[in-house]
Short mmCIF file of C-alpha atoms in Angstrom, two decimals:
data_model
loop_
_atom_site.label_atom_id
_atom_site.label_comp_id
_atom_site.label_asym_id
_atom_site.label_seq_id
_atom_site.Cartn_x
_atom_site.Cartn_y
_atom_site.Cartn_z
CA MET N 21 43.65 -12.16 -43.15
CA ASN N 22 43.73 -8.72 -41.63
CA ILE N 23 42.46 -8.70 -38.04
CA ILE N 24 40.89 -5.26 -38.46
CA ASP N 25 38.86 -6.54 -41.40
CA VAL N 26 37.89 -9.49 -39.21
CA VAL N 27 36.66 -7.40 -36.28
CA ASN N 28 34.66 -5.23 -38.68
CA TRP N 29 33.23 -8.28 -40.46
CA ARG N 30 32.10 -9.85 -37.19
CA TYR N 31 28.35 -9.24 -36.73
CA SER N 32 25.81 -10.75 -34.37
CA THR N 33 24.04 -13.10 -36.71
CA LYS N 34 20.26 -12.84 -36.57
CA GLU N 35 19.37 -15.57 -39.08
CA PHE N 36 21.43 -18.72 -39.52
CA ASP N 37 21.15 -20.83 -42.65
CA PRO N 38 20.15 -24.24 -41.24
CA SER N 39 21.53 -26.02 -44.32
CA LYS N 40 25.10 -24.91 -43.70
CA LYS N 41 27.32 -26.85 -41.32
CA ILE N 42 30.72 -26.03 -39.91
CA SER N 43 33.29 -28.50 -41.26
CA ALA N 44 34.97 -31.00 -38.95
CA ASP N 45 38.28 -29.22 -39.56
CA ASP N 46 36.85 -25.83 -38.58
CA PHE N 47 35.07 -27.28 -35.55
CA SER N 48 38.36 -28.64 -34.36
CA LYS N 49 39.75 -25.08 -34.62
CA VAL N 50 36.77 -23.79 -32.63
CA LYS N 51 37.67 -26.24 -29.86
CA THR N 52 41.28 -25.08 -29.93
CA LEU N 53 40.18 -21.45 -29.57
CA LEU N 54 37.99 -22.35 -26.57
CA ARG N 55 40.80 -24.29 -24.99
CA MET N 56 43.67 -21.90 -25.57
CA SER N 57 41.93 -18.76 -24.27
CA PRO N 58 43.75 -16.84 -21.56
CA SER N 59 42.31 -16.57 -18.04
CA SER N 60 43.52 -14.93 -14.84
CA THR N 61 46.34 -17.04 -13.34
CA ASN N 62 45.45 -19.64 -16.03
CA ILE N 63 42.59 -20.80 -13.80
CA GLN N 64 40.45 -21.91 -16.78
CA PRO N 65 37.22 -21.93 -14.74
CA TRP N 66 35.08 -23.17 -17.59
CA HIS N 67 33.33 -25.96 -19.39
CA PHE N 68 31.67 -25.99 -22.80
CA VAL N 69 28.69 -28.08 -23.84
CA VAL N 70 28.33 -28.21 -27.62
CA ALA N 71 25.33 -29.34 -29.64
CA ASP N 72 25.44 -29.95 -33.38
CA SER N 73 22.48 -32.35 -33.77
CA GLU N 74 18.76 -31.58 -33.83
CA GLU N 75 18.34 -33.48 -30.56
CA GLY N 76 21.20 -31.66 -28.88
CA LYS N 77 20.04 -28.24 -30.05
CA LYS N 78 16.52 -29.01 -28.85
CA ARG N 79 17.86 -29.62 -25.39
CA ILE N 80 19.61 -26.25 -25.37
CA ALA N 81 16.51 -24.62 -26.85
CA LYS N 82 14.69 -25.52 -23.64
CA GLY N 83 16.37 -22.38 -22.34
CA THR N 84 14.67 -20.32 -25.06
CA GLN N 85 11.03 -20.75 -24.12
CA GLY N 86 8.58 -18.15 -22.84
CA PHE N 87 10.25 -14.77 -22.47
CA TYR N 88 13.35 -15.92 -24.37
CA GLN N 89 11.50 -17.41 -27.34
CA PHE N 90 13.06 -14.81 -29.63
CA ASN N 91 16.29 -16.84 -29.39
CA GLU N 92 14.83 -20.28 -30.15
CA GLN N 93 15.36 -20.16 -33.91
CA LYS N 94 18.87 -18.82 -33.39
CA VAL N 95 19.70 -21.98 -31.50
CA MET N 96 17.83 -24.41 -33.76
CA ASP N 97 19.15 -23.04 -37.08
CA ALA N 98 22.77 -22.81 -35.99
CA SER N 99 25.33 -25.38 -37.05
CA HIS N 100 26.89 -25.69 -33.59
CA VAL N 101 25.69 -24.22 -30.31
CA VAL N 102 28.13 -23.71 -27.44
CA VAL N 103 26.93 -23.35 -23.85
CA PHE N 104 29.58 -21.41 -21.96
CA CYS N 105 29.64 -22.67 -18.37
CA ALA N 106 31.53 -21.38 -15.35
CA ARG N 107 32.79 -23.57 -12.54
CA THR N 108 30.88 -23.09 -9.30
CA SER N 109 33.96 -23.61 -7.14
CA ALA N 110 37.72 -23.56 -7.30
CA ASP N 111 38.44 -26.01 -4.51
CA GLU N 112 41.79 -27.45 -3.53
CA ASP N 113 41.36 -30.56 -5.68
CA TYR N 114 40.83 -28.40 -8.73
CA MET N 115 43.73 -26.10 -7.91
CA LEU N 116 46.03 -29.11 -7.48
CA HIS N 117 44.74 -30.64 -10.71
CA LEU N 118 45.57 -27.44 -12.60
CA LEU N 119 49.03 -27.37 -11.09
CA GLU N 120 49.78 -31.00 -11.90
CA THR N 121 48.50 -30.53 -15.45
CA GLU N 122 50.83 -27.57 -15.93
CA ASP N 123 53.69 -29.52 -14.42
CA LYS N 124 53.04 -32.44 -16.76
CA HIS N 125 53.10 -30.02 -19.69
CA GLY N 126 56.53 -28.81 -18.63
CA ARG N 127 55.70 -25.37 -17.25
CA TYR N 128 57.87 -25.75 -14.16
CA PRO N 129 61.65 -25.93 -14.25
CA ASN N 130 61.73 -26.69 -10.51
CA GLU N 131 59.60 -27.32 -7.44
CA ASP N 132 60.11 -23.80 -6.04
CA ILE N 133 58.61 -22.13 -9.09
CA LYS N 134 55.79 -24.66 -9.13
CA GLN N 135 54.90 -23.92 -5.51
CA MET N 136 55.20 -20.17 -6.09
CA VAL N 137 52.65 -20.32 -8.92
CA PHE N 138 50.37 -22.51 -6.80
CA GLY N 139 50.55 -19.98 -3.99
CA ALA N 140 49.94 -17.00 -6.25
CA ARG N 141 46.91 -18.58 -7.91
CA ASN N 142 45.43 -19.38 -4.51
CA ILE N 143 46.05 -15.82 -3.31
CA PHE N 144 44.01 -14.42 -6.20
CA ALA N 145 41.25 -17.01 -5.89
CA ASN N 146 41.02 -16.49 -2.14
CA MET N 147 41.04 -12.71 -2.47
CA HIS N 148 37.88 -13.03 -4.53
CA LYS N 149 36.39 -15.70 -2.30
CA TYR N 150 37.05 -14.16 1.09
CA ASP N 151 37.90 -10.48 0.69
CA TYR N 152 35.78 -9.33 -2.26
CA LYS N 153 33.30 -12.20 -1.90
CA ASP N 154 32.80 -12.23 -5.65
CA GLN N 155 34.57 -15.44 -6.65
CA GLN N 156 31.68 -16.61 -8.82
CA HIS N 157 31.60 -13.34 -10.75
CA TRP N 158 35.39 -13.40 -11.00
CA MET N 159 35.30 -16.85 -12.56
CA GLU N 160 32.47 -15.81 -14.88
CA LYS N 161 34.53 -12.81 -15.99
CA GLN N 162 37.18 -15.24 -17.19
CA VAL N 163 34.47 -17.09 -19.12
CA TYR N 164 33.47 -13.81 -20.78
CA MET N 165 37.12 -13.21 -21.70
CA ASN N 166 37.05 -16.62 -23.37
CA MET N 167 33.89 -15.59 -25.21
CA GLY N 168 35.61 -12.46 -26.54
CA ASN N 169 38.50 -14.62 -27.70
CA LEU N 170 36.12 -17.05 -29.40
CA LEU N 171 34.00 -14.43 -31.14
CA LEU N 172 37.01 -12.82 -32.78
CA GLY N 173 38.63 -16.18 -33.45
CA VAL N 174 35.68 -17.73 -35.29
CA ALA N 175 35.26 -14.55 -37.34
CA ALA N 176 38.84 -15.07 -38.54
CA LEU N 177 37.67 -18.50 -39.72
CA GLY N 178 34.74 -16.96 -41.61
CA ILE N 179 32.24 -18.46 -39.18
CA ASP N 180 29.24 -16.38 -38.11
CA ALA N 181 28.27 -16.23 -34.47
CA LEU N 182 25.64 -14.96 -32.10
CA PRO N 183 26.41 -14.59 -28.40
CA MET N 184 23.25 -14.79 -26.29
CA GLU N 185 22.53 -13.86 -22.70
CA GLY N 186 18.82 -14.02 -23.47
CA ILE N 187 18.57 -17.59 -22.25
CA ASP N 188 16.97 -19.15 -19.19
CA MET N 189 20.25 -20.26 -17.62
CA LYS N 190 18.55 -22.11 -14.79
CA GLN N 191 16.62 -24.18 -17.32
CA ILE N 192 19.86 -25.04 -19.12
CA ASP N 193 21.54 -25.93 -15.83
CA GLU N 194 18.71 -28.34 -15.11
CA GLU N 195 18.43 -29.81 -18.61
CA LEU N 196 22.16 -30.50 -18.76
CA ALA N 197 22.52 -31.33 -15.06
CA LEU N 198 25.29 -28.75 -14.92
CA ARG N 199 25.08 -27.87 -11.24
CA GLU N 200 25.55 -31.49 -10.18
CA LYS N 201 28.75 -31.46 -12.22
CA GLY N 202 30.01 -28.23 -10.64
CA PHE N 203 29.12 -25.86 -13.48
CA THR N 204 26.53 -23.22 -14.30
CA ALA N 205 25.61 -21.75 -17.69
CA VAL N 206 26.57 -18.11 -18.22
CA GLY N 207 25.90 -17.65 -21.94
CA VAL N 208 25.28 -19.42 -25.21
CA VAL N 209 27.02 -18.82 -28.53
CA SER N 210 25.45 -20.05 -31.75
CA LEU N 211 27.86 -20.71 -34.61
CA GLY N 212 27.21 -21.28 -38.29
CA TYR N 213 26.60 -19.26 -41.42
CA ARG N 214 24.19 -16.41 -41.89
CA LYS N 215 21.28 -16.47 -44.31
CA GLU N 216 21.30 -14.13 -47.29
CA SER N 217 18.21 -12.49 -45.82
CA ASP N 218 19.90 -11.58 -42.51
CA PHE N 219 19.56 -7.80 -42.07
CA ASN N 220 22.52 -7.57 -39.69
CA THR N 221 25.53 -8.01 -41.94
CA PRO N 222 28.47 -5.84 -43.05
CA ASN N 223 26.70 -5.29 -46.38
CA THR N 224 23.28 -4.35 -45.07
CA THR N 225 23.46 -2.48 -41.77
CA PRO N 226 26.32 -0.33 -40.47
CA LYS N 227 27.98 -1.35 -37.22
CA SER N 228 27.70 1.29 -34.51
CA ARG N 229 30.16 2.01 -31.76
CA LEU N 230 30.78 5.02 -29.53
CA PRO N 231 33.38 7.35 -31.06
CA GLU N 232 37.02 6.85 -30.18
CA GLU N 233 37.31 10.18 -28.39
CA GLU N 234 34.54 9.17 -26.00
CA ILE N 235 35.99 5.84 -24.96
CA ILE N 236 39.76 6.33 -25.14
CA THR N 237 41.80 8.78 -23.07
CA LEU N 238 45.49 9.11 -23.87
CA LEU N 239 47.40 10.00 -20.70
CA LYS N 240 49.89 12.85 -20.98
CA MET K 13 47.84 -15.34 -40.72
CA ASN K 14 46.25 -18.44 -39.28
CA ILE K 15 44.18 -17.68 -36.17
CA ILE K 16 45.16 -21.00 -34.57
CA ASP K 17 48.83 -20.08 -34.91
CA VAL K 18 47.94 -16.72 -33.38
CA VAL K 19 46.17 -18.14 -30.33
CA ASN K 20 49.08 -20.51 -29.75
CA TRP K 21 51.65 -17.72 -30.21
CA ARG K 22 49.86 -15.49 -27.67
CA TYR K 23 51.72 -15.69 -24.33
CA SER K 24 51.51 -13.55 -21.23
CA THR K 25 54.67 -11.51 -21.60
CA LYS K 26 56.80 -11.41 -18.48
CA GLU K 27 59.56 -9.10 -19.74
CA PHE K 28 58.96 -6.27 -22.18
CA ASP K 29 61.79 -4.74 -24.17
CA PRO K 30 61.58 -1.06 -23.16
CA SER K 31 63.34 0.03 -26.35
CA LYS K 32 60.59 -1.26 -28.65
CA LYS K 33 57.54 0.87 -29.33
CA ILE K 34 54.29 0.00 -31.06
CA SER K 35 54.03 1.96 -34.32
CA ALA K 36 51.40 4.67 -34.76
CA ASP K 37 49.74 2.53 -37.40
CA ASP K 38 49.51 -0.49 -35.10
CA PHE K 39 48.32 1.63 -32.18
CA SER K 40 45.50 2.87 -34.32
CA LYS K 41 44.57 -0.79 -34.93
CA VAL K 42 44.68 -1.44 -31.18
CA LYS K 43 42.17 1.38 -30.71
CA THR K 44 39.93 -0.10 -33.40
CA LEU K 45 40.00 -3.49 -31.67
CA LEU K 46 39.03 -1.88 -28.35
CA ARG K 47 36.25 0.06 -29.98
CA MET K 48 34.75 -2.65 -32.17
CA SER K 49 34.49 -5.34 -29.48
CA PRO K 50 31.08 -6.90 -29.00
CA SER K 51 29.14 -6.42 -25.75
CA SER K 52 25.73 -7.56 -24.55
CA THR K 53 23.03 -5.47 -26.28
CA ASN K 54 25.92 -3.33 -27.61
CA ILE K 55 26.00 -1.54 -24.23
CA GLN K 56 29.74 -0.79 -24.49
CA PRO K 57 30.10 -0.12 -20.74
CA TRP K 58 33.76 0.77 -20.94
CA HIS K 59 36.49 3.35 -21.11
CA PHE K 60 40.19 2.92 -21.80
CA VAL K 61 43.00 5.04 -20.41
CA VAL K 62 46.21 4.53 -22.37
CA ALA K 63 49.73 5.55 -21.38
CA ASP K 64 52.66 5.49 -23.76
CA SER K 65 54.96 8.02 -22.08
CA GLU K 66 57.19 7.60 -19.04
CA GLU K 67 55.02 10.07 -17.12
CA GLY K 68 51.81 8.32 -18.09
CA LYS K 69 53.14 4.87 -17.24
CA LYS K 70 54.40 6.16 -13.88
CA ARG K 71 50.88 7.25 -13.04
CA ILE K 72 49.52 3.79 -13.81
CA ALA K 73 52.43 2.19 -11.93
CA LYS K 74 51.06 3.82 -8.77
CA GLY K 75 48.73 0.83 -8.79
CA THR K 76 51.74 -1.52 -8.66
CA GLN K 77 53.23 -0.61 -5.31
CA GLY K 78 53.45 -2.73 -2.17
CA PHE K 79 51.87 -6.13 -2.67
CA TYR K 80 51.60 -5.61 -6.44
CA GLN K 81 55.19 -4.51 -6.96
CA PHE K 82 55.83 -7.62 -9.09
CA ASN K 83 53.88 -5.87 -11.86
CA GLU K 84 55.66 -2.50 -11.75
CA GLN K 85 58.30 -3.32 -14.35
CA LYS K 86 55.66 -4.86 -16.59
CA VAL K 87 53.94 -1.50 -16.70
CA MET K 88 57.07 0.65 -16.96
CA ASP K 89 58.78 -1.39 -19.71
CA ALA K 90 55.70 -1.75 -21.91
CA SER K 91 55.24 0.34 -25.00
CA HIS K 92 51.59 1.13 -24.28
CA VAL K 93 49.58 0.37 -21.15
CA VAL K 94 45.80 0.18 -21.30
CA VAL K 95 43.64 0.56 -18.20
CA PHE K 96 40.37 -1.24 -18.83
CA CYS K 97 37.61 0.63 -17.00
CA ALA K 98 33.96 -0.26 -16.50
CA ARG K 99 31.16 2.27 -16.25
CA THR K 100 29.71 2.54 -12.76
CA SER K 101 26.18 3.17 -14.02
CA ALA K 102 24.04 2.75 -17.09
CA ASP K 103 21.62 5.59 -16.46
CA GLU K 104 18.94 6.87 -18.81
CA ASP K 105 21.17 9.58 -20.27
CA TYR K 106 23.71 6.97 -21.25
CA MET K 107 21.12 4.60 -22.66
CA LEU K 108 19.66 7.42 -24.76
CA HIS K 109 23.12 8.47 -25.89
CA LEU K 110 23.85 4.93 -27.10
CA LEU K 111 20.54 4.81 -28.94
CA GLU K 112 21.06 8.15 -30.64
CA THR K 113 24.60 7.18 -31.62
CA GLU K 114 23.31 3.98 -33.23
CA ASP K 115 20.55 5.91 -34.95
CA LYS K 116 23.05 8.42 -36.34
CA HIS K 117 25.13 5.52 -37.66
CA GLY K 118 22.09 4.21 -39.55
CA ARG K 119 21.20 1.16 -37.45
CA TYR K 120 17.46 1.89 -37.42
CA PRO K 121 15.28 1.71 -40.51
CA ASN K 122 12.33 3.10 -38.53
CA GLU K 123 11.27 4.46 -35.16
CA ASP K 124 9.53 1.23 -34.11
CA ILE K 125 12.69 -0.82 -34.41
CA LYS K 126 14.67 1.90 -32.65
CA GLN K 127 12.28 1.90 -29.70
CA MET K 128 12.21 -1.89 -29.61
CA VAL K 129 16.00 -2.03 -29.26
CA PHE K 130 15.92 0.70 -26.61
CA GLY K 131 13.34 -1.29 -24.67
CA ALA K 132 15.24 -4.57 -24.99
CA ARG K 133 18.54 -3.05 -23.82
CA ASN K 134 16.79 -1.53 -20.82
CA ILE K 135 15.15 -4.85 -19.97
CA PHE K 136 18.55 -6.56 -19.80
CA ALA K 137 20.20 -3.72 -17.89
CA ASN K 138 17.32 -3.55 -15.42
CA MET K 139 17.24 -7.32 -14.97
CA HIS K 140 20.82 -7.09 -13.73
CA LYS K 141 20.18 -3.94 -11.72
CA TYR K 142 16.96 -4.92 -9.99
CA ASP K 143 16.45 -8.66 -10.24
CA TYR K 144 19.96 -10.11 -10.08
CA LYS K 145 21.43 -7.04 -8.41
CA ASP K 146 24.71 -7.61 -10.23
CA GLN K 147 24.70 -4.81 -12.77
CA GLN K 148 28.28 -3.79 -11.95
CA HIS K 149 29.56 -7.32 -12.44
CA TRP K 150 27.48 -7.66 -15.60
CA MET K 151 29.08 -4.55 -17.05
CA GLU K 152 32.52 -5.73 -15.99
CA LYS K 153 31.89 -9.06 -17.73
CA GLN K 154 31.46 -7.11 -20.96
CA VAL K 155 34.79 -5.40 -20.28
CA TYR K 156 36.42 -8.81 -19.88
CA MET K 157 34.89 -9.89 -23.19
CA ASN K 158 36.55 -6.84 -24.72
CA MET K 159 39.83 -7.90 -23.11
CA GLY K 160 39.56 -11.36 -24.70
CA ASN K 161 38.92 -9.69 -28.05
CA LEU K 162 41.93 -7.41 -27.58
CA LEU K 163 44.36 -10.11 -26.45
CA LEU K 164 43.69 -12.24 -29.51
CA GLY K 165 43.53 -9.21 -31.78
CA VAL K 166 46.90 -7.76 -30.81
CA ALA K 167 48.50 -11.21 -31.11
CA ALA K 168 47.33 -11.22 -34.73
CA LEU K 169 49.27 -7.95 -35.11
CA GLY K 170 52.40 -9.56 -33.63
CA ILE K 171 52.12 -7.43 -30.49
CA ASP K 172 52.91 -9.01 -27.12
CA ALA K 173 50.60 -8.42 -24.20
CA LEU K 174 50.22 -9.02 -20.50
CA PRO K 175 46.79 -8.78 -18.88
CA MET K 176 47.03 -7.93 -15.18
CA GLU K 177 44.54 -8.13 -12.35
CA GLY K 178 47.40 -7.78 -9.89
CA ILE K 179 46.91 -4.06 -9.62
CA ASP K 180 45.60 -1.84 -6.84
CA MET K 181 42.47 -0.78 -8.71
CA LYS K 182 41.42 1.72 -6.04
CA GLN K 183 44.77 3.46 -6.36
CA ILE K 184 44.32 3.69 -10.14
CA ASP K 185 40.77 4.99 -9.70
CA GLU K 186 42.14 7.73 -7.47
CA GLU K 187 45.20 8.58 -9.54
CA LEU K 188 43.15 8.90 -12.71
CA ALA K 189 40.06 10.34 -10.97
CA LEU K 190 38.04 7.58 -12.62
CA ARG K 191 35.17 7.40 -10.15
CA GLU K 192 34.36 11.09 -10.54
CA LYS K 193 34.03 10.41 -14.26
CA GLY K 194 31.74 7.43 -13.76
CA PHE K 195 34.33 4.68 -14.30
CA THR K 196 36.32 2.18 -12.25
CA ALA K 197 39.42 0.21 -13.25
CA VAL K 198 38.94 -3.54 -13.68
CA GLY K 199 42.23 -4.59 -15.26
CA VAL K 200 45.38 -3.38 -16.97
CA VAL K 201 46.90 -4.72 -20.19
CA SER K 202 50.50 -3.95 -21.06
CA LEU K 203 51.36 -4.02 -24.75
CA GLY K 204 54.71 -4.06 -26.50
CA TYR K 205 57.39 -6.53 -27.49
CA ARG K 206 58.97 -9.21 -25.34
CA LYS K 207 62.63 -9.31 -24.45
CA GLU K 208 64.77 -12.12 -25.80
CA SER K 209 65.32 -13.22 -22.20
CA ASP K 210 61.60 -13.66 -21.45
CA PHE K 211 61.13 -17.25 -20.25
CA ASN K 212 57.44 -17.32 -21.15
CA THR K 213 57.43 -17.55 -24.93
CA PRO K 214 56.34 -20.13 -27.51
CA ASN K 215 60.00 -21.10 -27.95
CA THR K 216 60.95 -21.50 -24.31
CA THR K 217 58.06 -22.76 -22.20
CA PRO K 218 55.12 -24.89 -23.32
CA LYS K 219 51.63 -23.47 -22.92
CA SER K 220 49.44 -25.55 -20.62
CA ARG K 221 45.69 -25.99 -20.86
CA LEU K 222 43.31 -28.60 -19.50
CA PRO K 223 42.74 -31.38 -22.05
CA GLU K 224 39.88 -31.04 -24.50
CA GLU K 225 37.98 -34.03 -23.10
CA GLU K 226 37.85 -32.37 -19.69
CA ILE K 227 36.46 -29.05 -20.81
CA ILE K 228 34.28 -29.90 -23.80
CA THR K 229 31.18 -32.11 -23.80
CA LEU K 230 29.54 -32.91 -27.11
CA LEU K 231 25.80 -33.39 -26.61
CA LYS K 232 24.23 -36.42 -28.26
#
């Protein structure tokens, strides 16, 4: 696999084939991609709710009513639907839990380094909480980074995807009781395999991006 | 290449070998990854300033003084350093420019579809501008999605990377006159090849992530 072929092959799927399911082996790779994504200071401020049954997808499709109805079929016909959630806080319990998890995994050769990392992560989190007052957006940015990682990763597995912001996130939060659990939905990604009739594929419609000279400046 | 091996191999590089440079061929792939990243409604609200010379890297390292000095060497020893910038507006001129670029690339079979996409993109951009009043964060989230795409993509090319938020973004904005050009720095990614002595590699320190059962819920 050539990663440049992969990024060019990746298209936002407009029509999923409801008869095609992601294999258990591939789904386990999807979970690994979600889990292993980088995040600032390894804060991992995320949770993922996945539906692969009719019942589960129907619950997520409650966020695609009214104005967002254009996304209903894209949820219902997908093989697996992933709700990307952000944490709504990074409190001390969570920060300690992260640290202890890393310690258990063998990240820290000694207590000094462990405490240094704990301090540094808190400095960044607190900078966004108290100075910039954008901690929620900061955490959600990490979730978007994860989404970028996932979209490229699943394409390398030959899985089609559609990332959607066109979702009633509040409805999803309520349906899945996310806020009570300390999370809030920030986006939904449908995964599966495109229909032959999908117009938005590498073989039917060219991808469009701004030209390199407009978006990249090489410093002298 | 197996994408699961790639995501596990990807580590935040702590020490770059200053003698190793990314080849011209690989750098051209890096640019393709940056350019082909997905973004909400294909809004592509980004710009990338890249330094590969001592002089260029020194300019970016002006954002790593004082409190952020711990990142100076990670900029100076890298082969290429990419400043990820977000647009500071998505005005009508830009929205029309995007639309015309897509049209030129053959995305629109007819004027109706073209206008429908133009309308939809404006609805999302205006929702964030006027309703949620978070358009800047929304655009920056797309830039983070691009960063997630790049970090996995370069790992597939065997290139080491270090994403950094620990940068004085205002200093970078000033040094590169970004604001005058309608951009603002949101992060810096150093690219190159790790030193043998780097402690943070797949062979020396285990990666740590929260366990799957904590971050993934499968809906019934």
